[in-house]
Amino acid sequence: VQIAAQGGIQAIVNALNAHPQSEIVQDGGWAALFAMAENPDYHVQIATQGGIRAIVNSLNAHPQSEMVQERGCKALSAMAMDYDTRVQIAAQGGIQAIVNALNAHPQSEIVQDGGWAALFAMAENPDYHVQIATQGGIRAIVNSLNAHPQSEMVQERGCKALSAMAMDYDTRVQIAAQG
């Protein structure tokens, strides 16, 4: 509460924006925003202060950094629990950034876990099923399930994401067609 009340969220976003190429700053910033985002009371504040844009920018700027990809996906996952911030995540390129993270780190269980958690949260709203599918989400989920047959965590998250998306007929057809 004190962090937000004293301008901490904006300070974190400002640090992320001032040092977009620094993995250390990005990691520290995402760890702090993820901790804040676990409290739904801060979702709108993080979003309105540029947090979603900063997360997406960081994911796009550091595609090979497992650490940044994992933390960024987990921060988006926490934020996606709120309908209003879910809308902003989709509008600001968050779905594609998540799919890109999954595709860039197919052997990383922690990136897969963070990515699937984020896509599952987004897929809870049927409005995003088509967007997830057209941006490669179904293929990424199927690839992950196939790449990690022994990982209970990856199997659980991937199946939950597909299950949420299978509620929509069009994406159900795509899921069946892709594996």
CSV table of C-alpha atoms in Angstrom, one decimal:
chain,number,residue,atom,x,y,z
A,1,VAL,CA,0.0,0.0,0.0
A,2,GLN,CA,2.8,2.4,0.9
A,3,ILE,CA,4.7,1.7,-2.3
A,4,ALA,CA,1.7,2.7,-4.5
A,5,ALA,CA,0.7,5.6,-2.2
A,6,GLN,CA,4.2,7.1,-2.5
A,7,GLY,CA,4.4,6.9,-6.2
A,8,GLY,CA,6.3,3.6,-6.3
A,9,ILE,CA,4.4,2.1,-9.3
A,10,GLN,CA,5.2,5.1,-11.5
A,11,ALA,CA,8.8,5.1,-10.3
A,12,ILE,CA,9.2,1.4,-11.3
A,13,VAL,CA,7.6,2.1,-14.7
A,14,ASN,CA,9.9,5.1,-15.2
A,15,ALA,CA,12.9,3.0,-14.4
A,16,LEU,CA,11.8,0.3,-16.9
A,17,ASN,CA,11.3,2.9,-19.6
A,18,ALA,CA,14.6,4.7,-18.9
A,19,HIS,CA,16.6,1.5,-19.1
A,20,PRO,CA,14.9,-0.7,-21.7
A,21,GLN,CA,18.1,-2.6,-22.7
A,22,SER,CA,19.2,-3.4,-19.2
A,23,GLU,CA,18.1,-7.0,-18.3
A,24,ILE,CA,19.0,-6.3,-14.6
A,25,VAL,CA,16.7,-3.2,-14.4
A,26,GLN,CA,13.9,-5.0,-16.4
A,27,ASP,CA,14.1,-8.1,-14.1
A,28,GLY,CA,14.0,-6.0,-10.9
A,29,GLY,CA,11.2,-3.9,-12.3
A,30,TRP,CA,9.1,-7.0,-13.3
A,31,ALA,CA,9.7,-8.6,-10.0
A,32,ALA,CA,8.4,-5.5,-8.2
A,33,LEU,CA,5.4,-5.1,-10.6
A,34,PHE,CA,4.6,-8.8,-10.4
A,35,ALA,CA,4.5,-8.5,-6.6
A,36,MET,CA,2.2,-5.5,-6.8
A,37,ALA,CA,0.1,-7.1,-9.5
A,38,GLU,CA,-0.7,-10.0,-7.2
A,39,ASN,CA,-3.0,-7.6,-5.4
A,40,PRO,CA,-6.0,-6.8,-7.8
A,41,ASP,CA,-6.4,-3.4,-6.2
A,42,TYR,CA,-3.3,-2.3,-8.2
A,43,HIS,CA,-4.1,-3.6,-11.6
A,44,VAL,CA,-5.8,-0.4,-12.9
A,45,GLN,CA,-3.1,1.8,-11.4
A,46,ILE,CA,-0.3,-0.3,-13.0
A,47,ALA,CA,-2.1,-0.2,-16.3
A,48,THR,CA,-2.9,3.5,-16.3
A,49,GLN,CA,0.7,4.4,-15.3
A,50,GLY,CA,2.1,2.6,-18.3
A,51,GLY,CA,3.0,-0.8,-16.7
A,52,ILE,CA,1.4,-3.0,-19.4
A,53,ARG,CA,3.1,-1.0,-22.3
A,54,ALA,CA,6.4,-1.3,-20.4
A,55,ILE,CA,6.0,-5.1,-19.9
A,56,VAL,CA,5.3,-5.6,-23.6
A,57,ASN,CA,8.2,-3.4,-24.6
A,58,SER,CA,10.5,-5.3,-22.3
A,59,LEU,CA,9.4,-8.7,-23.7
A,60,ASN,CA,9.9,-7.5,-27.2
A,61,ALA,CA,13.3,-5.9,-26.4
A,62,HIS,CA,14.7,-9.0,-24.7
A,63,PRO,CA,13.4,-12.0,-26.6
A,64,GLN,CA,16.4,-14.2,-25.7
A,65,SER,CA,16.4,-13.4,-22.0
A,66,GLU,CA,14.7,-16.3,-20.2
A,67,MET,CA,14.6,-14.2,-17.0
A,68,VAL,CA,12.9,-11.2,-18.6
A,69,GLN,CA,10.5,-13.5,-20.6
A,70,GLU,CA,9.5,-15.4,-17.5
A,71,ARG,CA,9.0,-12.4,-15.3
A,72,GLY,CA,7.2,-10.4,-18.0
A,73,CYS,CA,4.8,-13.3,-18.7
A,74,LYS,CA,4.1,-13.8,-15.0
A,75,ALA,CA,3.4,-10.0,-14.5
A,76,LEU,CA,1.0,-10.1,-17.5
A,77,SER,CA,-0.6,-13.2,-16.0
A,78,ALA,CA,-1.3,-11.5,-12.7
A,79,MET,CA,-2.6,-8.4,-14.5
A,80,ALA,CA,-4.9,-10.5,-16.8
A,81,MET,CA,-7.0,-11.6,-13.9
A,82,ASP,CA,-8.8,-8.3,-14.2
A,83,TYR,CA,-11.2,-7.7,-17.1
A,84,ASP,CA,-10.2,-4.1,-17.7
A,85,THR,CA,-6.4,-4.8,-17.7
A,86,ARG,CA,-7.0,-7.9,-19.9
A,87,VAL,CA,-8.5,-5.5,-22.6
A,88,GLN,CA,-5.4,-3.3,-22.4
A,89,ILE,CA,-3.0,-6.3,-22.6
A,90,ALA,CA,-4.7,-7.4,-25.8
A,91,ALA,CA,-4.8,-3.9,-27.2
A,92,GLN,CA,-1.1,-3.3,-26.5
A,93,GLY,CA,0.3,-6.4,-28.1
A,94,GLY,CA,0.5,-8.5,-25.0
A,95,ILE,CA,-0.9,-11.7,-26.5
A,96,GLN,CA,1.7,-11.7,-29.3
A,97,ALA,CA,4.5,-10.9,-26.9
A,98,ILE,CA,3.4,-13.9,-24.7
A,99,VAL,CA,3.3,-16.2,-27.8
A,100,ASN,CA,6.7,-14.9,-28.9
A,101,ALA,CA,8.1,-15.7,-25.4
A,102,LEU,CA,6.8,-19.2,-25.6
A,103,ASN,CA,8.2,-19.8,-29.1
A,104,ALA,CA,11.6,-18.3,-28.2
A,105,HIS,CA,12.0,-20.5,-25.1
A,106,PRO,CA,10.4,-23.9,-26.0
A,107,GLN,CA,12.6,-25.9,-23.6
A,108,SER,CA,12.3,-23.5,-20.6
A,109,GLU,CA,9.7,-24.8,-18.2
A,110,ILE,CA,9.6,-21.5,-16.3
A,111,VAL,CA,8.9,-19.4,-19.4
A,112,GLN,CA,6.3,-22.0,-20.6
A,113,ASP,CA,4.7,-21.9,-17.1
A,114,GLY,CA,4.5,-18.1,-17.1
A,115,GLY,CA,3.3,-17.9,-20.7
A,116,TRP,CA,0.6,-20.5,-20.2
A,117,ALA,CA,-0.6,-18.8,-17.1
A,118,ALA,CA,-0.9,-15.6,-19.0
A,119,LEU,CA,-2.6,-17.1,-22.0
A,120,PHE,CA,-5.0,-19.1,-19.7
A,121,ALA,CA,-5.9,-15.9,-18.0
A,122,MET,CA,-6.5,-14.2,-21.3
A,123,ALA,CA,-8.4,-17.2,-22.7
A,124,GLU,CA,-10.9,-17.0,-19.8
A,125,ASN,CA,-12.5,-14.3,-21.8
A,126,PRO,CA,-13.9,-15.7,-25.1
A,127,ASP,CA,-13.3,-12.3,-26.8
A,128,TYR,CA,-9.6,-13.3,-27.0
A,129,HIS,CA,-9.8,-16.8,-28.3
A,130,VAL,CA,-9.6,-15.8,-32.0
A,131,GLN,CA,-6.7,-13.4,-31.3
A,132,ILE,CA,-4.8,-16.0,-29.3
A,133,ALA,CA,-5.4,-18.5,-32.2
A,134,THR,CA,-4.5,-16.2,-35.0
A,135,GLN,CA,-1.3,-15.0,-33.3
A,136,GLY,CA,0.0,-18.6,-33.0
A,137,GLY,CA,-1.1,-19.4,-29.4
A,138,ILE,CA,-2.6,-22.8,-30.2
A,139,ARG,CA,0.5,-23.9,-32.1
A,140,ALA,CA,2.7,-22.7,-29.2
A,141,ILE,CA,0.6,-24.5,-26.6
A,142,VAL,CA,0.6,-27.8,-28.6
A,143,ASN,CA,4.4,-27.5,-29.2
A,144,SER,CA,5.0,-26.9,-25.5
A,145,LEU,CA,2.8,-29.9,-24.5
A,146,ASN,CA,4.8,-32.1,-26.9
A,147,ALA,CA,8.2,-30.7,-25.7
A,148,HIS,CA,7.5,-31.2,-22.0
A,149,PRO,CA,5.7,-34.5,-21.7
A,150,GLN,CA,7.1,-35.2,-18.2
A,151,SER,CA,6.4,-31.7,-16.8
A,152,GLU,CA,3.2,-31.8,-14.8
A,153,MET,CA,3.3,-28.0,-14.5
A,154,VAL,CA,3.5,-27.4,-18.2
A,155,GLN,CA,1.0,-30.1,-19.0
A,156,GLU,CA,-1.5,-28.7,-16.5
A,157,ARG,CA,-1.2,-25.1,-17.7
A,158,GLY,CA,-1.2,-26.0,-21.4
A,159,CYS,CA,-4.3,-28.2,-21.0
A,160,LYS,CA,-6.1,-25.5,-19.1
A,161,ALA,CA,-5.3,-22.9,-21.7
A,162,LEU,CA,-6.6,-25.3,-24.5
A,163,SER,CA,-9.6,-26.1,-22.4
A,164,ALA,CA,-10.6,-22.5,-22.0
A,165,MET,CA,-10.1,-21.9,-25.7
A,166,ALA,CA,-12.1,-25.0,-26.7
A,167,MET,CA,-15.2,-23.4,-25.4
A,168,ASP,CA,-15.4,-21.5,-28.7
A,169,TYR,CA,-16.3,-23.6,-31.7
A,170,ASP,CA,-13.9,-21.9,-34.2
A,171,THR,CA,-10.9,-22.2,-31.9
A,172,ARG,CA,-12.0,-25.8,-31.1
A,173,VAL,CA,-11.7,-26.6,-34.8
A,174,GLN,CA,-8.3,-25.0,-34.9
A,175,ILE,CA,-7.1,-27.0,-31.8
A,176,ALA,CA,-8.2,-30.2,-33.4
A,177,ALA,CA,-6.5,-29.3,-36.7
A,178,GLN,CA,-3.2,-28.5,-34.9
A,179,GLY,CA,-2.7,-31.6,-32.9
